Amino acid sequence: MPARQKKLIFCAAGLLSLGCALGTAAALGSQLWVRGSILCSTGALLVNASGPELHKFIGDIQYGLFSGQRVRQCGLGGRPFQFSFFPDLLRIIPASIHVSVILFCTVLIVFALVGAGFFMFNAFGSPYETLHGPVGLYLWSFISCSCGCLIMILFSSEVKIHHLSEKIANFKEGTFTFKTHSEQFANSFWTILVCSLVHFLNALLIRLAGFEFPFSKSKDSGTITGAVDLMY
């Protein structure tokens, strides 16, 4: 492949990595990871609410990795409440999983920036070490893609398996009990998915530029080695 086309491919991959780093940083600080609605089951049972009356007992909830807000409805209008995970909710959430999600988001940002820098370096310069060459580009893309997958798996387990929304909804509630009425992942969560796919695409772009995958053996080298063996 001509050098100019390789430069264009590396520039495109570098810009994609940079965009992923910025997108992950924006997602890390946002409250748009989960959106849903919570039902005040205690109030609904007291008045035996059903049908249209049930909407008076359904509030809203949305949160990210650091903070969020909920609106509780118990038949007397909505009452908003702001909360933060640190240090308010550390006692009721799976803290190890939550901290791991934040840690992997940070690692994803760092390696996406590193990958973007090396992509640009390979586009406009000459690789001078192995990790700055094609093998390094595969490595940064693989680590970033793996971090994105781990973030989605860990956060999904925290929300679905550990019922994070219900724990948040019942935080500091002694009289009323809330249950999750609806729940869906929001924009920031899907941003991580897009970033993971972009890093996988970057690995394909490196292959498109004419570089073999790491640890792949060339047929020519095997043929030459066999010919040398026959000489002895």
Tab-separated table of C-alpha atoms in Angstrom:
chain	number	residue	atom	x	y	z
A	1	MET	CA	0.000	0.000	0.000
A	2	PRO	CA	1.354	3.465	-0.850
A	3	ALA	CA	2.741	5.516	2.021
A	4	ARG	CA	0.156	8.272	1.516
A	5	GLN	CA	-2.736	5.844	1.994
A	6	LYS	CA	-1.104	4.442	5.111
A	7	LYS	CA	-0.791	7.951	6.515
A	8	LEU	CA	-4.484	8.603	5.857
A	9	ILE	CA	-5.472	5.336	7.552
A	10	PHE	CA	-3.297	6.054	10.588
A	11	CYS	CA	-4.616	9.616	10.824
A	12	ALA	CA	-8.203	8.351	10.703
A	13	ALA	CA	-7.462	5.749	13.385
A	14	GLY	CA	-5.735	8.362	15.545
A	15	LEU	CA	-8.675	10.743	15.290
A	16	LEU	CA	-11.075	7.926	16.165
A	17	SER	CA	-9.004	7.054	19.239
A	18	LEU	CA	-8.894	10.693	20.286
A	19	GLY	CA	-12.667	10.962	19.860
A	20	CYS	CA	-13.125	7.855	22.006
A	21	ALA	CA	-10.936	9.317	24.744
A	22	LEU	CA	-12.965	12.533	24.790
A	23	GLY	CA	-16.255	10.634	24.648
A	24	THR	CA	-15.257	8.387	27.550
A	25	ALA	CA	-14.146	11.399	29.591
A	26	ALA	CA	-17.503	13.079	28.967
A	27	ALA	CA	-19.354	9.867	29.863
A	28	LEU	CA	-17.325	9.451	33.058
A	29	GLY	CA	-18.592	12.717	34.504
A	30	SER	CA	-22.184	12.602	33.250
A	31	GLN	CA	-25.358	11.383	34.947
A	32	LEU	CA	-26.689	9.677	31.816
A	33	TRP	CA	-25.665	6.070	32.453
A	34	VAL	CA	-29.065	4.789	33.603
A	35	ARG	CA	-32.547	6.207	33.296
A	36	GLY	CA	-35.678	4.701	34.723
A	37	SER	CA	-38.795	5.040	36.796
A	38	ILE	CA	-39.464	3.903	40.365
A	39	LEU	CA	-42.771	2.835	41.866
A	40	CYS	CA	-43.728	3.726	45.421
A	41	SER	CA	-45.171	0.306	46.195
A	42	THR	CA	-46.121	1.183	49.786
A	43	GLY	CA	-48.257	4.157	48.732
A	44	ALA	CA	-49.822	2.274	45.834
A	45	LEU	CA	-50.821	-0.607	48.136
A	46	LEU	CA	-52.290	1.740	50.748
A	47	VAL	CA	-54.810	3.216	48.305
A	48	ASN	CA	-54.985	0.110	46.080
A	49	ALA	CA	-53.957	2.223	43.078
A	50	SER	CA	-54.280	0.796	39.574
A	51	GLY	CA	-54.482	2.052	36.015
A	52	PRO	CA	-54.253	5.843	35.674
A	53	GLU	CA	-54.005	6.275	39.459
A	54	LEU	CA	-50.758	4.311	39.459
A	55	HIS	CA	-48.962	7.139	37.634
A	56	LYS	CA	-49.239	9.279	40.777
A	57	PHE	CA	-46.873	6.841	42.489
A	58	ILE	CA	-44.268	6.503	39.740
A	59	GLY	CA	-41.203	8.741	39.975
A	60	ASP	CA	-38.062	9.122	37.896
A	61	ILE	CA	-34.431	8.240	38.505
A	62	GLN	CA	-31.205	8.832	36.590
A	63	TYR	CA	-27.594	8.469	37.648
A	64	GLY	CA	-24.029	8.098	36.490
A	65	LEU	CA	-20.842	6.922	38.170
A	66	PHE	CA	-20.510	9.770	40.657
A	67	SER	CA	-23.923	11.316	41.203
A	68	GLY	CA	-27.551	11.307	40.133
A	69	GLN	CA	-31.038	12.428	41.005
A	70	ARG	CA	-34.386	10.859	41.737
A	71	VAL	CA	-37.930	12.188	41.922
A	72	ARG	CA	-40.084	10.280	44.388
A	73	GLN	CA	-43.842	10.198	43.871
A	74	CYS	CA	-46.062	8.959	46.659
A	75	GLY	CA	-49.354	10.483	45.597
A	76	LEU	CA	-48.589	14.003	46.797
A	77	GLY	CA	-46.485	15.304	43.911
A	78	GLY	CA	-42.871	14.852	42.977
A	79	ARG	CA	-40.063	15.462	45.444
A	80	PRO	CA	-36.600	15.690	43.840
A	81	PHE	CA	-33.532	14.421	45.652
A	82	GLN	CA	-29.894	14.775	44.595
A	83	PHE	CA	-27.371	12.150	45.677
A	84	SER	CA	-23.718	11.279	45.195
A	85	PHE	CA	-22.062	7.880	45.357
A	86	PHE	CA	-19.045	9.150	47.287
A	87	PRO	CA	-19.442	8.996	50.233
A	88	ASP	CA	-23.242	8.818	50.585
A	89	LEU	CA	-24.030	5.490	48.892
A	90	LEU	CA	-20.850	3.508	49.574
A	91	ARG	CA	-22.564	1.480	52.309
A	92	ILE	CA	-25.396	0.179	50.117
A	93	ILE	CA	-23.785	-0.311	46.692
A	94	PRO	CA	-21.218	-2.935	45.586
A	95	ALA	CA	-18.331	-0.518	46.065
A	96	SER	CA	-15.641	-2.793	44.612
A	97	ILE	CA	-17.510	-3.159	41.317
A	98	HIS	CA	-18.351	0.535	41.162
A	99	VAL	CA	-14.757	1.614	41.793
A	100	SER	CA	-13.567	-0.933	39.204
A	101	VAL	CA	-15.858	0.618	36.586
A	102	ILE	CA	-14.402	4.073	37.296
A	103	LEU	CA	-10.865	2.668	37.222
A	104	PHE	CA	-11.368	0.954	33.858
A	105	CYS	CA	-12.910	4.147	32.449
A	106	THR	CA	-9.743	5.996	33.462
A	107	VAL	CA	-7.553	3.294	31.905
A	108	LEU	CA	-9.630	3.447	28.729
A	109	ILE	CA	-9.112	7.210	28.475
A	110	VAL	CA	-5.350	6.894	29.054
A	111	PHE	CA	-4.790	4.120	26.525
A	112	ALA	CA	-7.065	5.745	23.953
A	113	LEU	CA	-4.900	8.880	24.194
A	114	VAL	CA	-1.727	6.784	24.006
A	115	GLY	CA	-3.093	4.948	20.987
A	116	ALA	CA	-4.051	8.218	19.294
A	117	GLY	CA	-0.526	9.563	19.852
A	118	PHE	CA	1.149	6.470	18.429
A	119	PHE	CA	-1.211	6.395	15.457
A	120	MET	CA	-0.239	9.960	14.644
A	121	PHE	CA	3.433	9.167	15.250
A	122	ASN	CA	3.287	6.271	12.785
A	123	ALA	CA	1.488	8.485	10.293
A	124	PHE	CA	4.012	11.337	10.303
A	125	GLY	CA	7.167	9.728	11.681
A	126	SER	CA	9.141	6.518	11.630
A	127	PRO	CA	8.595	3.898	14.329
A	128	TYR	CA	11.778	3.564	16.345
A	129	GLU	CA	10.729	0.894	18.865
A	130	THR	CA	8.579	-2.211	18.682
A	131	LEU	CA	5.809	-0.748	20.844
A	132	HIS	CA	5.686	2.314	18.586
A	133	GLY	CA	5.213	0.155	15.516
A	134	PRO	CA	2.346	-2.035	14.294
A	135	VAL	CA	2.603	-4.426	17.261
A	136	GLY	CA	2.175	-1.510	19.654
A	137	LEU	CA	-0.829	-0.224	17.723
A	138	TYR	CA	-2.494	-3.618	18.019
A	139	LEU	CA	-1.652	-3.648	21.731
A	140	TRP	CA	-3.157	-0.229	22.509
A	141	SER	CA	-6.294	-1.021	20.490
A	142	PHE	CA	-6.700	-4.392	22.202
A	143	ILE	CA	-6.293	-2.943	25.710
A	144	SER	CA	-8.757	-0.126	24.999
A	145	CYS	CA	-11.332	-2.493	23.502
A	146	SER	CA	-10.947	-4.889	26.448
A	147	CYS	CA	-11.402	-2.061	28.965
A	148	GLY	CA	-14.581	-0.946	27.223
A	149	CYS	CA	-15.987	-4.486	27.342
A	150	LEU	CA	-15.099	-4.844	31.031
A	151	ILE	CA	-16.788	-1.521	31.825
A	152	MET	CA	-20.034	-2.645	30.195
A	153	ILE	CA	-19.964	-6.093	31.834
A	154	LEU	CA	-19.216	-4.766	35.330
A	155	PHE	CA	-21.693	-1.898	35.187
A	156	SER	CA	-24.424	-4.129	33.743
A	157	SER	CA	-23.914	-6.624	36.564
A	158	GLU	CA	-24.008	-3.817	39.116
A	159	VAL	CA	-27.288	-2.482	37.754
A	160	LYS	CA	-29.094	-5.713	36.888
A	161	ILE	CA	-27.724	-8.355	39.263
A	162	HIS	CA	-27.188	-6.142	42.329
A	163	HIS	CA	-30.358	-4.051	41.678
A	164	LEU	CA	-28.543	-0.743	41.934
A	165	SER	CA	-31.562	1.394	41.018
A	166	GLU	CA	-33.682	-0.080	43.818
A	167	LYS	CA	-30.915	0.418	46.356
A	168	ILE	CA	-30.603	4.062	45.328
A	169	ALA	CA	-34.368	4.563	45.329
A	170	ASN	CA	-34.685	3.200	48.887
A	171	PHE	CA	-31.738	5.191	50.219
A	172	LYS	CA	-32.770	6.951	53.458
A	173	GLU	CA	-36.367	5.764	53.117
A	174	GLY	CA	-37.753	4.373	56.336
A	175	THR	CA	-41.498	4.486	55.684
A	176	PHE	CA	-41.956	3.911	51.961
A	177	THR	CA	-40.584	1.100	49.819
A	178	PHE	CA	-39.712	1.711	46.172
A	179	LYS	CA	-39.396	-0.812	43.360
A	180	THR	CA	-37.945	-0.430	39.887
A	181	HIS	CA	-40.774	0.127	37.429
A	182	SER	CA	-38.653	0.567	34.287
A	183	GLU	CA	-34.941	0.802	33.660
A	184	GLN	CA	-32.734	1.323	30.629
A	185	PHE	CA	-29.155	2.242	29.911
A	186	ALA	CA	-28.678	5.809	28.706
A	187	ASN	CA	-26.324	7.660	26.361
A	188	SER	CA	-23.093	7.395	28.354
A	189	PHE	CA	-23.303	3.610	28.585
A	190	TRP	CA	-23.801	3.299	24.828
A	191	THR	CA	-20.888	5.699	24.306
A	192	ILE	CA	-18.628	3.085	25.913
A	193	LEU	CA	-20.019	0.450	23.544
A	194	VAL	CA	-19.315	2.666	20.530
A	195	CYS	CA	-15.769	3.309	21.782
A	196	SER	CA	-15.134	-0.429	22.130
A	197	LEU	CA	-16.318	-1.004	18.561
A	198	VAL	CA	-14.147	1.880	17.331
A	199	HIS	CA	-11.018	0.375	18.890
A	200	PHE	CA	-11.846	-2.959	17.270
A	201	LEU	CA	-12.248	-1.077	13.985
A	202	ASN	CA	-8.824	0.489	14.513
A	203	ALA	CA	-7.273	-2.984	14.642
A	204	LEU	CA	-8.898	-3.733	11.283
A	205	LEU	CA	-7.563	-0.455	9.892
A	206	ILE	CA	-4.043	-1.448	10.919
A	207	ARG	CA	-4.516	-4.735	9.078
A	208	LEU	CA	-5.886	-2.808	6.095
A	209	ALA	CA	-2.697	-0.745	6.046
A	210	GLY	CA	-0.789	-3.929	5.265
A	211	PHE	CA	0.516	-4.978	8.679
A	212	GLU	CA	0.008	-8.551	9.827
A	213	PHE	CA	-1.558	-9.405	13.156
A	214	PRO	CA	0.943	-10.001	16.000
A	215	PHE	CA	2.336	-13.518	16.365
A	216	SER	CA	1.336	-14.435	12.811
A	217	LYS	CA	4.045	-16.320	10.928
A	218	SER	CA	4.877	-15.595	7.352
A	219	LYS	CA	4.846	-18.479	4.896
A	220	ASP	CA	7.966	-17.167	3.192
A	221	SER	CA	9.986	-17.316	6.404
A	222	GLY	CA	8.925	-20.925	6.914
A	223	THR	CA	9.925	-21.803	3.373
A	224	ILE	CA	13.343	-20.175	3.766
A	225	THR	CA	13.924	-21.932	7.091
A	226	GLY	CA	13.050	-25.270	5.541
A	227	ALA	CA	15.474	-24.673	2.652
A	228	VAL	CA	18.237	-23.806	5.109
A	229	ASP	CA	17.573	-26.992	7.064
A	230	LEU	CA	17.875	-29.057	3.903
A	231	MET	CA	21.340	-27.553	3.296
A	232	TYR	CA	22.538	-29.148	6.510
